[in-house]
CSV table of C-alpha atoms in Angstrom, one decimal:
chain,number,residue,atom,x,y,z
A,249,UNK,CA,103.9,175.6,118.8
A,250,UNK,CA,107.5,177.4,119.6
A,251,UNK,CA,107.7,180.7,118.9
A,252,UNK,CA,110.4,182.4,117.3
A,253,UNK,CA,111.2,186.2,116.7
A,254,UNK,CA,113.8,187.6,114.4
A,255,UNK,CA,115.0,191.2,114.3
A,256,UNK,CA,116.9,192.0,111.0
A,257,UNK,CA,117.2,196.3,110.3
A,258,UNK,CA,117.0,195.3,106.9
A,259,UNK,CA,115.2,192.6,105.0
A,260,UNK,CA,113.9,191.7,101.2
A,261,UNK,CA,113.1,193.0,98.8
A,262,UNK,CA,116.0,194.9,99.9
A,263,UNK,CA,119.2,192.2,98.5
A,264,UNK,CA,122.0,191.6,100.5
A,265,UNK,CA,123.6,188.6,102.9
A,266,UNK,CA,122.0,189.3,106.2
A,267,UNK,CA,118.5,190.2,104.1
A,268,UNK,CA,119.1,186.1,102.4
A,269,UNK,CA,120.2,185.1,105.5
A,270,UNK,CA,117.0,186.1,107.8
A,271,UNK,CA,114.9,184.9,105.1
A,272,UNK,CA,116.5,181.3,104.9
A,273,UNK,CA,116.4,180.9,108.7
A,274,UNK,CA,112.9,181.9,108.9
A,275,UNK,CA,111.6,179.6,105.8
A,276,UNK,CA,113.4,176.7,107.4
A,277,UNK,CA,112.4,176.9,110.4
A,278,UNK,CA,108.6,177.7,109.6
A,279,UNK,CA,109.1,174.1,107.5
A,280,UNK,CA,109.9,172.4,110.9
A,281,UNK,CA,106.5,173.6,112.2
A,282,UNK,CA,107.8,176.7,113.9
A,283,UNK,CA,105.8,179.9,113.8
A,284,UNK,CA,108.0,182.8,112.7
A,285,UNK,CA,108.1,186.6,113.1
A,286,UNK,CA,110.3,188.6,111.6
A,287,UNK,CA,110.9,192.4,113.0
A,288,UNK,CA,112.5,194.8,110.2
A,289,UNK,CA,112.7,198.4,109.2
A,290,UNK,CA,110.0,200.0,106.8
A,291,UNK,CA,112.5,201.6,104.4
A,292,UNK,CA,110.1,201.7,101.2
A,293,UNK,CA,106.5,202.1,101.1
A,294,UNK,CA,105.7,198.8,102.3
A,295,UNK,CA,103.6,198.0,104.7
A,296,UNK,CA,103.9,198.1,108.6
A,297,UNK,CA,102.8,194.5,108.9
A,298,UNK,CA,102.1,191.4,106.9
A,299,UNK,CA,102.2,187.8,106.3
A,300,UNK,CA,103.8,186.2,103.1
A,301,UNK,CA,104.4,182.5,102.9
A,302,UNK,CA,103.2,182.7,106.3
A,303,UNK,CA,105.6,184.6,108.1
A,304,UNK,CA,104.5,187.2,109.9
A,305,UNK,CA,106.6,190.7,109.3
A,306,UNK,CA,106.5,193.7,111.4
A,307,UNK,CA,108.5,196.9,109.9
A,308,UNK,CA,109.3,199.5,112.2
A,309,UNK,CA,109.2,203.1,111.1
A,310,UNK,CA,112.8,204.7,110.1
A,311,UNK,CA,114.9,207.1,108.9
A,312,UNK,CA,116.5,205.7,106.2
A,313,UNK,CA,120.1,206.8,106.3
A,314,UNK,CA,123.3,206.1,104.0
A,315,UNK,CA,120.8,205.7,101.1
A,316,UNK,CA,119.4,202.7,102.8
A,317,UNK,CA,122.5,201.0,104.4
A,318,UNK,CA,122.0,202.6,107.8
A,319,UNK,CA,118.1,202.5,109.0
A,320,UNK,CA,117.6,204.4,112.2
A,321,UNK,CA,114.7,203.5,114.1
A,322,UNK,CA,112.0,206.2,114.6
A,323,UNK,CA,110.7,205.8,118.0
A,324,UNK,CA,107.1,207.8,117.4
A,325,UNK,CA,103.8,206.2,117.5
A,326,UNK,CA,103.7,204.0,114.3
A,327,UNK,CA,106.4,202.4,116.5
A,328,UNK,CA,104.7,202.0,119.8
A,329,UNK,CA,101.6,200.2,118.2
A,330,UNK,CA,104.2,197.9,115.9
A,331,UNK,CA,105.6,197.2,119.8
A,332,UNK,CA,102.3,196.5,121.5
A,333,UNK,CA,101.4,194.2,119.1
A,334,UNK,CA,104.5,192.0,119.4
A,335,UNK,CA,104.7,192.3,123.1
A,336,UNK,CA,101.5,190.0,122.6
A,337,UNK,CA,103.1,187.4,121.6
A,338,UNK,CA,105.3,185.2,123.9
A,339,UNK,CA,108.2,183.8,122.6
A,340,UNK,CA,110.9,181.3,123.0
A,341,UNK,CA,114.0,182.8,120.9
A,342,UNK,CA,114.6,186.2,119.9
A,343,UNK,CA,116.9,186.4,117.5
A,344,UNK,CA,118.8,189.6,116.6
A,345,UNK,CA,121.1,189.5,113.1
A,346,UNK,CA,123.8,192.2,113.8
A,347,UNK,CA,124.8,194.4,116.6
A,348,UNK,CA,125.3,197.9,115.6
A,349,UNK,CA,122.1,199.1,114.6
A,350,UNK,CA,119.6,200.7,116.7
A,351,UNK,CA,117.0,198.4,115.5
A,352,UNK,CA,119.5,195.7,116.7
A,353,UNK,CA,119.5,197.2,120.1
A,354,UNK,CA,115.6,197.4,120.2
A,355,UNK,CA,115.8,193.5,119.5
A,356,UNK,CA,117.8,192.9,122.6
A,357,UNK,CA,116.1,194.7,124.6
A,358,UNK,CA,112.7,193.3,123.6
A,359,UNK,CA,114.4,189.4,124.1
A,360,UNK,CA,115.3,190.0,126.8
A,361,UNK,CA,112.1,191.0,128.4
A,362,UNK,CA,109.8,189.2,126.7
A,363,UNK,CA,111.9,185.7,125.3
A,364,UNK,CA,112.7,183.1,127.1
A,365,UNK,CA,115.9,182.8,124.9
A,366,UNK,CA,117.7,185.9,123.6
A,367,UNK,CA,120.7,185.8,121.1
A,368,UNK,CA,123.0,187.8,118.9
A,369,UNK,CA,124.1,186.8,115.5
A,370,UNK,CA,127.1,188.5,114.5
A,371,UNK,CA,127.9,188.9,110.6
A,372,UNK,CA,130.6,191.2,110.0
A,373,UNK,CA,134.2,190.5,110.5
A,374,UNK,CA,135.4,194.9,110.4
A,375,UNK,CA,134.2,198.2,111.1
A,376,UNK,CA,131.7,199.8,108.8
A,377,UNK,CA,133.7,202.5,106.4
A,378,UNK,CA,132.5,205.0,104.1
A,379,UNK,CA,136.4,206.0,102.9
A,380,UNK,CA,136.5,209.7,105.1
A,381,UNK,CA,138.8,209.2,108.0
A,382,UNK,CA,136.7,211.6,110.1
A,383,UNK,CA,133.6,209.8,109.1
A,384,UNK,CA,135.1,206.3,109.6
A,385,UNK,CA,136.2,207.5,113.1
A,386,UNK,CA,132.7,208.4,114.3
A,387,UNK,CA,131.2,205.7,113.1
A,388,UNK,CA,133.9,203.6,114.9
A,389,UNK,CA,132.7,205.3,118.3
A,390,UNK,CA,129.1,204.4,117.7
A,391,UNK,CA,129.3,200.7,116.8
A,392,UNK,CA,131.7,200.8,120.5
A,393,UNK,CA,128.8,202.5,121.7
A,394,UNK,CA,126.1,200.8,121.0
A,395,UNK,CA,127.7,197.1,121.2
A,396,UNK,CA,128.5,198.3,124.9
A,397,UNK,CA,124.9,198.6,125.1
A,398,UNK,CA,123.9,195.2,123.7
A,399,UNK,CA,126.0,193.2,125.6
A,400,UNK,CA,124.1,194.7,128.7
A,401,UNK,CA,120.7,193.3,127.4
A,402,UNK,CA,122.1,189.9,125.6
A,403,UNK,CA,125.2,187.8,126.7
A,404,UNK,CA,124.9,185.2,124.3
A,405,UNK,CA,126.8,185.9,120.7
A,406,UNK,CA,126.7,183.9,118.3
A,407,UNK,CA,128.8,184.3,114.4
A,408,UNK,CA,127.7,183.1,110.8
A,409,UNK,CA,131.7,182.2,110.5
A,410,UNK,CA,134.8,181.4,112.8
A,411,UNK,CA,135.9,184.8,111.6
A,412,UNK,CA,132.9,186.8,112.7
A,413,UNK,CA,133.9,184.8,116.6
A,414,UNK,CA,136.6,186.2,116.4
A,415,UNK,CA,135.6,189.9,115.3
A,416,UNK,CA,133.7,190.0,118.7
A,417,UNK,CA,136.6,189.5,120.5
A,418,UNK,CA,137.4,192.8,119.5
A,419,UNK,CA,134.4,194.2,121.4
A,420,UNK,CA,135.9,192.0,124.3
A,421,UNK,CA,133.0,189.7,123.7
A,422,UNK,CA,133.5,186.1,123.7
A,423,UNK,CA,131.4,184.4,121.1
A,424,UNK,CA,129.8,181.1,121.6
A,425,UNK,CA,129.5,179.2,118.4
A,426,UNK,CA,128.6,179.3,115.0
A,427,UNK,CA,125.1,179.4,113.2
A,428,UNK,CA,126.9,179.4,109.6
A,429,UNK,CA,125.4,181.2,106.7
A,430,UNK,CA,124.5,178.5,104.2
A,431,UNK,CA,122.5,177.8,100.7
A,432,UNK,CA,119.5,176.2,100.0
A,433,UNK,CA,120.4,173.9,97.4
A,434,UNK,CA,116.6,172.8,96.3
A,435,UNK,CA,115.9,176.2,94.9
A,436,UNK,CA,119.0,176.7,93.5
A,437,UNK,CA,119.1,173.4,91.7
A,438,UNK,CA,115.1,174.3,90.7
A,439,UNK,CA,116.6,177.5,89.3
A,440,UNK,CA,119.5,175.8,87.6
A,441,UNK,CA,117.5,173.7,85.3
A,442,UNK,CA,115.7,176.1,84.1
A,443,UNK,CA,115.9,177.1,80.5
A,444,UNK,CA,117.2,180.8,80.3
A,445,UNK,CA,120.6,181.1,78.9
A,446,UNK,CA,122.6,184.7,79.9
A,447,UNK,CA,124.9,184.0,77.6
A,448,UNK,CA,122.6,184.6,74.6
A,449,UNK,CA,120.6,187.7,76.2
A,450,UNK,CA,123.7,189.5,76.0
A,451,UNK,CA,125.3,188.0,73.1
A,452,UNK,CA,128.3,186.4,74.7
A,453,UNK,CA,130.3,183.8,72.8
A,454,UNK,CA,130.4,180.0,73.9
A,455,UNK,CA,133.6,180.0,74.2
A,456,UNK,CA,134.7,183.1,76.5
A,457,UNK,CA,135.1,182.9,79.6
A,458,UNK,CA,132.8,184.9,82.4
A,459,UNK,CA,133.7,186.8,85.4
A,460,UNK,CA,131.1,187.2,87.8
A,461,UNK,CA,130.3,189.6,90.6
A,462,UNK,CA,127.5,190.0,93.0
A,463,UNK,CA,127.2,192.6,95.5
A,464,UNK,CA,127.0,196.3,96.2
A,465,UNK,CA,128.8,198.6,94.3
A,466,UNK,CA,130.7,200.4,97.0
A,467,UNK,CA,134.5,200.3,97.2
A,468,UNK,CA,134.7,198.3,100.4
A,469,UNK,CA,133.6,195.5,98.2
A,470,UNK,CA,136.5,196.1,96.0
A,471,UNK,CA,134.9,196.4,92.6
A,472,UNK,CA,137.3,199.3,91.5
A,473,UNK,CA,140.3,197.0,92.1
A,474,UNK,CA,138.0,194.2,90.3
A,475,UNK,CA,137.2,196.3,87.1
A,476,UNK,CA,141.3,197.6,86.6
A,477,UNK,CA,142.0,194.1,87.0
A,478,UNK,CA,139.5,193.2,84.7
A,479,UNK,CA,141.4,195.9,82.1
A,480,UNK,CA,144.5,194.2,82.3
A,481,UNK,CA,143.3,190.7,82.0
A,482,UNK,CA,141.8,192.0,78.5
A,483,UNK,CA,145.2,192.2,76.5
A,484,UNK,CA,145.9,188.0,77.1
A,485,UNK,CA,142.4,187.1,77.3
A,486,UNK,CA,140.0,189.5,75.1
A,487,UNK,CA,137.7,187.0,74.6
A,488,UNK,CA,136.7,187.2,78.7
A,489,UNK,CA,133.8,189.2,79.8
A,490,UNK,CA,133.0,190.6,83.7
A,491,UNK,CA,129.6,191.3,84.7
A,492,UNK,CA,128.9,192.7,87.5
A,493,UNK,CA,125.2,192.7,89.2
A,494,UNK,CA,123.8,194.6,92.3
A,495,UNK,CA,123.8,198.4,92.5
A,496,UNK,CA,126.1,201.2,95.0
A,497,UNK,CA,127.4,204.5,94.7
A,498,UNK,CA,129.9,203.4,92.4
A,499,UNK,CA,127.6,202.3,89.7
A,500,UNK,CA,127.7,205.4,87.5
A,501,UNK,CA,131.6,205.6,87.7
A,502,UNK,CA,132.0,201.7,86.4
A,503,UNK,CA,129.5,202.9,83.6
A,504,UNK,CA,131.1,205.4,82.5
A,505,UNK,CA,134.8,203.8,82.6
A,506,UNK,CA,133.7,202.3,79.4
A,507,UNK,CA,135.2,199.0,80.1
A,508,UNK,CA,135.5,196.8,77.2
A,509,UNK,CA,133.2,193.1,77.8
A,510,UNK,CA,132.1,194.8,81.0
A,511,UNK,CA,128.4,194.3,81.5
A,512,UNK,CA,126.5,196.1,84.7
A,513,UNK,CA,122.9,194.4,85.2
A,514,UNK,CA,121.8,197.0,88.4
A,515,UNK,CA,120.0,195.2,91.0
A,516,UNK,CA,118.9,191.7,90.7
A,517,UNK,CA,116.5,189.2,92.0
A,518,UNK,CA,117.9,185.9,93.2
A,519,UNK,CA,116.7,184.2,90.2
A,520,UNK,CA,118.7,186.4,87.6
A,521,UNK,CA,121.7,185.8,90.6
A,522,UNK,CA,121.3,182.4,89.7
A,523,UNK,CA,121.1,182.7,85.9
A,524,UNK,CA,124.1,185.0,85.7
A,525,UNK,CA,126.1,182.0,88.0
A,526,UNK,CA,124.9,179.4,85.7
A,527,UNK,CA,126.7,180.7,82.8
A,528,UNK,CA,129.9,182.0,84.7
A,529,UNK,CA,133.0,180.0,85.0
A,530,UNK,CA,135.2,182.6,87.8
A,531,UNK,CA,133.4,184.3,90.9
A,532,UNK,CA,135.7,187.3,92.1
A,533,UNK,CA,134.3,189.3,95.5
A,534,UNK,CA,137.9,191.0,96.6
A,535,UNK,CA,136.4,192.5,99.6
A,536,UNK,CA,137.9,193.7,102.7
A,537,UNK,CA,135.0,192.9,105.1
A,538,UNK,CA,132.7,189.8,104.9
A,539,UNK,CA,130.9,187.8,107.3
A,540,UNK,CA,130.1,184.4,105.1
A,541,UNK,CA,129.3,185.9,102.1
A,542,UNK,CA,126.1,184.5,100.9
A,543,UNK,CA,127.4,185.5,97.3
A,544,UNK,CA,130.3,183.1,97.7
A,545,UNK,CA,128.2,180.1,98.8
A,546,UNK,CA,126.2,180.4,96.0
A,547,UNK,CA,129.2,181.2,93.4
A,548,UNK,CA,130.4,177.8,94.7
A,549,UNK,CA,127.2,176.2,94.6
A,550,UNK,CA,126.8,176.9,90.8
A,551,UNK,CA,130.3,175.0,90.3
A,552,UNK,CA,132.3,178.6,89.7
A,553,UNK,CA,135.8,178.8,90.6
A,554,UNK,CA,136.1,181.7,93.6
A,555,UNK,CA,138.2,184.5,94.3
A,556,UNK,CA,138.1,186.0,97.5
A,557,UNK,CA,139.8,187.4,100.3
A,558,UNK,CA,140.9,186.3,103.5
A,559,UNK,CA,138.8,189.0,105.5
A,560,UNK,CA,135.6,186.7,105.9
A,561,UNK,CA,134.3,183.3,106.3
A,562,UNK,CA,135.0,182.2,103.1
A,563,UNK,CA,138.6,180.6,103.9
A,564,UNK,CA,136.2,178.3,106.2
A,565,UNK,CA,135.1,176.6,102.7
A,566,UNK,CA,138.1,177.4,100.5
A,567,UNK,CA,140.6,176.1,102.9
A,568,UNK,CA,143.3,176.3,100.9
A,569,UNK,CA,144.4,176.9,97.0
A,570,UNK,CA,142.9,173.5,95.8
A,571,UNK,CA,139.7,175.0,96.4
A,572,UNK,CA,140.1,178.5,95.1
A,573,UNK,CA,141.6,181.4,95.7
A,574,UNK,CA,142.1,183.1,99.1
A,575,UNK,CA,143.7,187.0,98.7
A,576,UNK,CA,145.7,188.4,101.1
A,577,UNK,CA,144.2,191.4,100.5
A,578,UNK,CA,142.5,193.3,97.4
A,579,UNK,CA,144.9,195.2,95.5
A,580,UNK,CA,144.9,195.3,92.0
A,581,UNK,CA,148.1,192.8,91.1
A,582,UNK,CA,146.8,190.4,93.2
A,583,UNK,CA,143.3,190.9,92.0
A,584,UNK,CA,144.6,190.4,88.6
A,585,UNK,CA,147.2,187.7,89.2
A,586,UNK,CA,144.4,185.2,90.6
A,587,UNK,CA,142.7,185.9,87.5
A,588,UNK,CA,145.1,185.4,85.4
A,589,UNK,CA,146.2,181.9,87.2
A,590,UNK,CA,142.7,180.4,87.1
A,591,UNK,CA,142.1,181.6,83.9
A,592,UNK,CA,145.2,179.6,82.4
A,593,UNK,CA,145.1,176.6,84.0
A,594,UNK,CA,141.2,175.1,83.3
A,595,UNK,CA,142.0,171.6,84.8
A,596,UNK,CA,142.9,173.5,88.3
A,597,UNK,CA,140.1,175.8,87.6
A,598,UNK,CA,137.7,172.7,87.2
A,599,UNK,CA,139.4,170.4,90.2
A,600,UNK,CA,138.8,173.1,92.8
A,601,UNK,CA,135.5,173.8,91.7
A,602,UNK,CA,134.6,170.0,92.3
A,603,UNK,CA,136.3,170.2,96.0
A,604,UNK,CA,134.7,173.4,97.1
A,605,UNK,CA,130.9,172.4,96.2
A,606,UNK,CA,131.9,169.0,98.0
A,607,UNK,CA,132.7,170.5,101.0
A,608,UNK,CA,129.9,173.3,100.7
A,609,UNK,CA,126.8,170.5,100.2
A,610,UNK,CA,128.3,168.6,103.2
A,611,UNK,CA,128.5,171.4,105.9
A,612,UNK,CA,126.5,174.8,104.8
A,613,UNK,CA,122.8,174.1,103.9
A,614,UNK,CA,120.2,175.5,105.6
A,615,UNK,CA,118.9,172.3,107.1
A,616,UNK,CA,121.9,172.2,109.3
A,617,UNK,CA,121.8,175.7,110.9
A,618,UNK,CA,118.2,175.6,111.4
A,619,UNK,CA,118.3,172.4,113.1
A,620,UNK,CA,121.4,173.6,115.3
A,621,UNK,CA,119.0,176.4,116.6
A,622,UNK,CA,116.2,174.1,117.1
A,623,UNK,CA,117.9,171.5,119.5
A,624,UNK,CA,119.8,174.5,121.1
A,625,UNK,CA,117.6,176.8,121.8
A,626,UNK,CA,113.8,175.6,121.2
């Protein structure tokens, strides 16, 4: 039986795109008879190892930094038996999601002693910021840091998009090809037909129209921009509602702008992601650094009209306006003008819709990646 290892610093129940992403590889590949390990950081009181669905999960010890969006390995005994153990096993692909962790350097470094295949997904397509210039500067010196010291243990990058190929090149790293972030259509079809309707748990009208946005609630996913927009958009359509789902430091401040129609669930599973998509006609993500955003895919996937920007994978599916929306950037007018365009028009709104999920279905399921990595690297 091939073997296959994949180190992720973070991974469910924590939610985010590389968390789905690790989690998709590994259940598809486990269905193609492939035993699965998946290396992580223990950010919560979970446990150090177990198996669910039968995949087997090691979670190193950490310090859990940036309220969670930064784990730093601890490298103390908890971790040196988590090591041995894995050591054990011998393994045909290591697989290490991200570069700029030092849990992704561990990964590395592990593949390639102990792998007879060793690779480096890359998922982001900018720096990391936290909005202080002095802050943003040293961060900026680490990730140059440490990515130096990846490419010493691993020469073979690969990106979830032709933007994060060409991100690399920007740590003078020439990227091989793409393992595209995708969307497993079965469960979100299963999910679609059940019978749970958003609309009535928080008494929105049949006939308004539903902004949706899924992420974290920090302002390099432009949700500030999003809500003003959102504001404006009120005085020709007050009949439109935005929810917004997934939690950030910026959850309290959209809670008490006392938006009008603006709903906040917090932090979601991927079913109420689903349920929230079903009943939404517009998904708007006006961020300014994405890899393939797993939110997008899945917006498209439940037939929503998208609104994105250009920093990301997403113009890979939305290749031009008859498929959405592509932003130059996320400032508020243009935020509000996309709004405000696919809002008007419904025949445009429902056309692109059609096109995108056409194109998604034929090139971005899971099936596809995870048989790439099988006949390419197992």
């Amino acid at each position: 039986m091939k073997k296959v290892c994949i180190f992720s610093a973070q991974y469910l129940p924590t939610v985010g795109g590389v968390e789905r992403y690790t989690y998709n590889i590994a259940k598809q590949l486990q269905k193609k008879g492939i035993d699965v390990t998946i290396v992580t950081s223990r950010i919560s009181k979970l446990k150090e190892f177990e198996i669910e669905n039968g995949i087997k999960i090691y979670r190193l010890p950490c310090y859990n930094l940036m309220n969670g969006r930064f784990p730093t390995v601890k490298f103390n005994g908890e971790y040196r038996k988590l090591m041995r153990m894995l050591k054990k096993q011998k393994y045909d692909l290591v697989i290490t999601n991200t570069r700029f962790y030092i849990h992704s350097l561990v990964g590395v470094t592990f593949g390639r002693k102990y792998a007879k295949r060793n690779i480096v997904i890359e998922h982001g397509t900018s720096h990391m910021s936290v909005h202080n210039a002095i802050l943003d500067k040293m961060e900026r010196i680490f990730e140059h840091g440490i990515t130096w010291l990846v490419k010493r243990q691993c020469n073979e990058f690969y990106g979830v998009s032709q933007a994060c190929l060409e991100w690399l090149g920007h740590f003078h790293i020439n990227g091989i090809s793409t393992l595209y972030n995708a969307v497993d259509m079965d469960d979100i079809n299963n999910l679609l037909n059940r019978k749970d309707d958003m609309r009535d748990k928080y008494s929105i009208p049949e006939n308004a129209i539903v902004i949706a946005y899924i992420g974290r609630l920090i302002e390099e996913k432009g949700v500030l921009q999003l809500q003003s927009a959102f504001q404006n958009i009120q005085k020709c359509f007050p009949n439109s509602y935005l929810i917004m789902a997934g939690d950030g430091v910026l959850y309290q401040r959209l809670k008490e702008s006392n938006t009008k129609n603006m709903i906040l669930m917090g932090r979601v599973t991927f079913e109420e992601v689903v349920s929230l998509l079903k009943v939404s006609d517009i998904f708007c993500l006006p961020s300014v650094s994405e890899g393939m955003p797993t939110s997008v895919m899945e917006a498209i996937a439940c037939h929503n009209f998208v609104i994105t920007t250009e920093r990301g994978g997403a113009k890979e599916i939305i290749v031009d306006d008859s498929y959405g929306i592509i932003l130059e950037n996320n400032k508020k007018d243009l935020v509000e003008k996309a709004l405000l365009r696919s809002m008007e028009n419904r025949k445009y709104r429902i056309s692109a819709t059609e096109k995108s999920y056409e194109r998604l279905i034929k090139g971005f399921t899971w099936e596809k990646v995870a048989d790439k990595i099988e006949h390419e690297f197992l």
